[in-house]
Short mmCIF file of C-alpha atoms in Angstrom, two decimals:
data_model
loop_
_atom_site.label_atom_id
_atom_site.label_comp_id
_atom_site.label_asym_id
_atom_site.label_seq_id
_atom_site.Cartn_x
_atom_site.Cartn_y
_atom_site.Cartn_z
CA UNK A 223 -3.97 0.32 -6.00
CA UNK A 224 -0.81 -1.66 -6.57
CA UNK A 225 0.39 -3.69 -9.52
CA UNK A 226 1.97 -6.24 -7.17
CA UNK A 227 0.23 -9.60 -6.86
CA UNK A 228 -0.54 -9.83 -3.14
CA UNK A 229 -2.28 -12.43 -1.00
CA UNK A 230 -3.29 -12.90 2.61
CA UNK A 231 -4.23 -16.00 4.57
CA UNK A 232 -5.85 -16.55 7.92
CA UNK A 233 -5.26 -20.11 9.04
CA UNK A 234 -5.35 -22.38 12.00
CA UNK A 235 -4.97 -26.15 12.26
CA UNK A 236 -8.48 -26.72 10.87
CA UNK A 237 -8.91 -24.36 7.91
CA UNK A 238 -7.52 -21.49 5.87
CA UNK A 239 -9.21 -18.48 4.28
CA UNK A 240 -7.31 -17.06 1.32
CA UNK A 241 -7.71 -13.53 -0.08
CA UNK A 242 -5.78 -12.06 -2.98
CA UNK A 243 -5.80 -9.09 -5.29
CA UNK A 244 -5.14 -11.01 -8.51
CA UNK A 245 -6.45 -13.81 -10.67
CA UNK A 246 -2.99 -14.89 -11.73
CA UNK A 247 -2.69 -12.11 -14.32
CA UNK A 248 -4.67 -8.94 -13.50
CA UNK A 249 -4.55 -7.11 -10.17
CA UNK A 250 -7.57 -5.45 -8.57
CA UNK A 251 -9.00 -5.11 -5.06
CA UNK A 252 -8.73 -7.94 -2.53
CA UNK A 253 -11.37 -10.65 -2.63
CA UNK A 254 -11.66 -13.96 -0.84
CA UNK A 255 -10.69 -16.54 -3.44
CA UNK A 256 -11.29 -19.67 -1.41
CA UNK A 257 -10.93 -21.74 1.69
CA UNK A 258 -9.04 -24.93 2.45
CA UNK A 259 -9.89 -27.48 5.11
CA UNK A 260 -7.39 -29.66 6.95
CA UNK A 261 -8.92 -33.14 6.80
CA UNK A 262 -7.57 -34.89 9.86
CA UNK A 263 -7.58 -38.68 9.95
CA UNK A 264 -8.52 -40.48 13.15
CA UNK A 265 -8.23 -44.00 14.41
CA UNK A 266 -4.49 -44.75 14.47
CA UNK A 267 -3.61 -46.03 17.92
CA UNK A 268 0.07 -46.48 17.10
CA UNK A 269 2.17 -43.33 17.39
CA UNK A 270 4.33 -43.75 14.26
CA UNK A 271 1.50 -44.32 11.72
CA UNK A 272 -0.53 -41.55 13.38
CA UNK A 273 2.42 -39.14 13.04
CA UNK A 274 2.96 -40.12 9.39
CA UNK A 275 -0.74 -39.66 8.70
CA UNK A 276 -0.68 -36.18 10.28
CA UNK A 277 2.32 -35.15 8.14
CA UNK A 278 0.56 -36.45 5.00
CA UNK A 279 -2.71 -34.65 5.72
CA UNK A 280 -0.92 -31.39 6.64
CA UNK A 281 1.08 -31.53 3.38
CA UNK A 282 -2.18 -32.08 1.48
CA UNK A 283 -3.69 -29.07 3.30
CA UNK A 284 -0.68 -26.88 2.41
CA UNK A 285 -0.78 -28.05 -1.24
CA UNK A 286 -4.44 -27.05 -1.42
CA UNK A 287 -3.44 -23.57 -0.18
CA UNK A 288 -0.44 -23.21 -2.50
CA UNK A 289 -2.62 -23.90 -5.57
CA UNK A 290 -4.57 -20.74 -4.75
CA UNK A 291 -1.40 -18.63 -4.43
CA UNK A 292 -0.13 -19.06 -7.99
CA UNK A 293 1.81 -15.98 -9.23
CA UNK A 294 1.66 -14.28 -5.80
CA UNK A 295 4.63 -11.97 -5.14
CA UNK A 296 3.99 -11.08 -1.46
CA UNK A 297 2.08 -13.03 1.17
CA UNK A 298 0.69 -12.08 4.57
CA UNK A 299 -0.14 -15.03 6.87
CA UNK A 300 -1.99 -14.63 10.15
CA UNK A 301 -3.73 -16.88 12.65
CA UNK A 302 -3.28 -18.48 16.08
CA UNK A 303 -0.52 -20.90 17.07
CA UNK A 304 2.51 -21.93 15.00
CA UNK A 305 0.90 -23.26 11.84
CA UNK A 306 1.79 -20.00 10.03
CA UNK A 307 5.50 -20.79 10.47
CA UNK A 308 4.93 -24.32 9.19
CA UNK A 309 3.16 -23.00 6.07
CA UNK A 310 5.91 -20.42 5.52
CA UNK A 311 8.60 -23.14 5.69
CA UNK A 312 6.60 -25.38 3.37
CA UNK A 313 6.18 -22.60 0.78
CA UNK A 314 9.82 -21.47 0.91
CA UNK A 315 10.91 -25.10 0.38
CA UNK A 316 8.78 -25.22 -2.79
CA UNK A 317 10.55 -24.12 -6.00
CA UNK A 318 7.60 -21.98 -7.13
CA UNK A 319 7.61 -19.94 -3.89
CA UNK A 320 11.30 -19.92 -2.85
CA UNK A 321 11.55 -16.14 -3.49
CA UNK A 322 8.13 -15.26 -2.11
CA UNK A 323 8.18 -12.41 0.44
CA UNK A 324 6.19 -13.68 3.45
CA UNK A 325 5.09 -11.69 6.52
CA UNK A 326 3.72 -13.47 9.60
CA UNK A 327 1.32 -12.20 12.24
CA UNK A 328 -0.92 -13.66 14.92
CA UNK A 329 -4.66 -13.26 15.23
CA UNK A 330 -7.52 -15.13 16.77
CA UNK A 331 -10.53 -16.34 14.78
CA UNK A 332 -11.26 -14.19 11.71
CA UNK A 333 -14.08 -14.16 9.22
CA UNK A 334 -13.76 -13.25 5.56
CA UNK A 335 -14.47 -9.53 6.07
CA UNK A 336 -12.01 -9.29 8.95
CA UNK A 337 -9.35 -10.97 6.80
CA UNK A 338 -9.99 -8.51 3.95
CA UNK A 339 -9.61 -5.60 6.41
CA UNK A 340 -6.39 -7.08 7.87
CA UNK A 341 -4.86 -7.72 4.43
CA UNK A 342 -5.71 -4.21 3.18
CA UNK A 343 -4.26 -2.73 6.36
CA UNK A 344 -1.10 -4.87 6.21
CA UNK A 345 -0.34 -3.88 2.62
CA UNK A 346 -1.31 -0.24 3.27
CA UNK A 347 -4.21 -0.21 0.80
#
């Protein structure tokens, strides 16, 4: 067991599954602490409003994730595509997470148990 406050996320453009080993104060074994869904808005036929809407909904999605990461010292992010890099940039641009150590990886669809296995393996637990 470690005293470090660690977290892991599997995410794609639709949802995120968050696992961590702390409740903000105490550390223990990894558990899934929640999920976040990216609520996409449809119906904008004009490119500029559609792009602005996408940026707004993605920021909302990332804010929902960052609320669950409070007090995290190290973060492991995995999933398909490039959304992991976008989340990493978002977090590092946020004052609360500017010193957060973040590791990126790629993985296809994962369930909660697979994420727990991947996070334990990544952190060597």
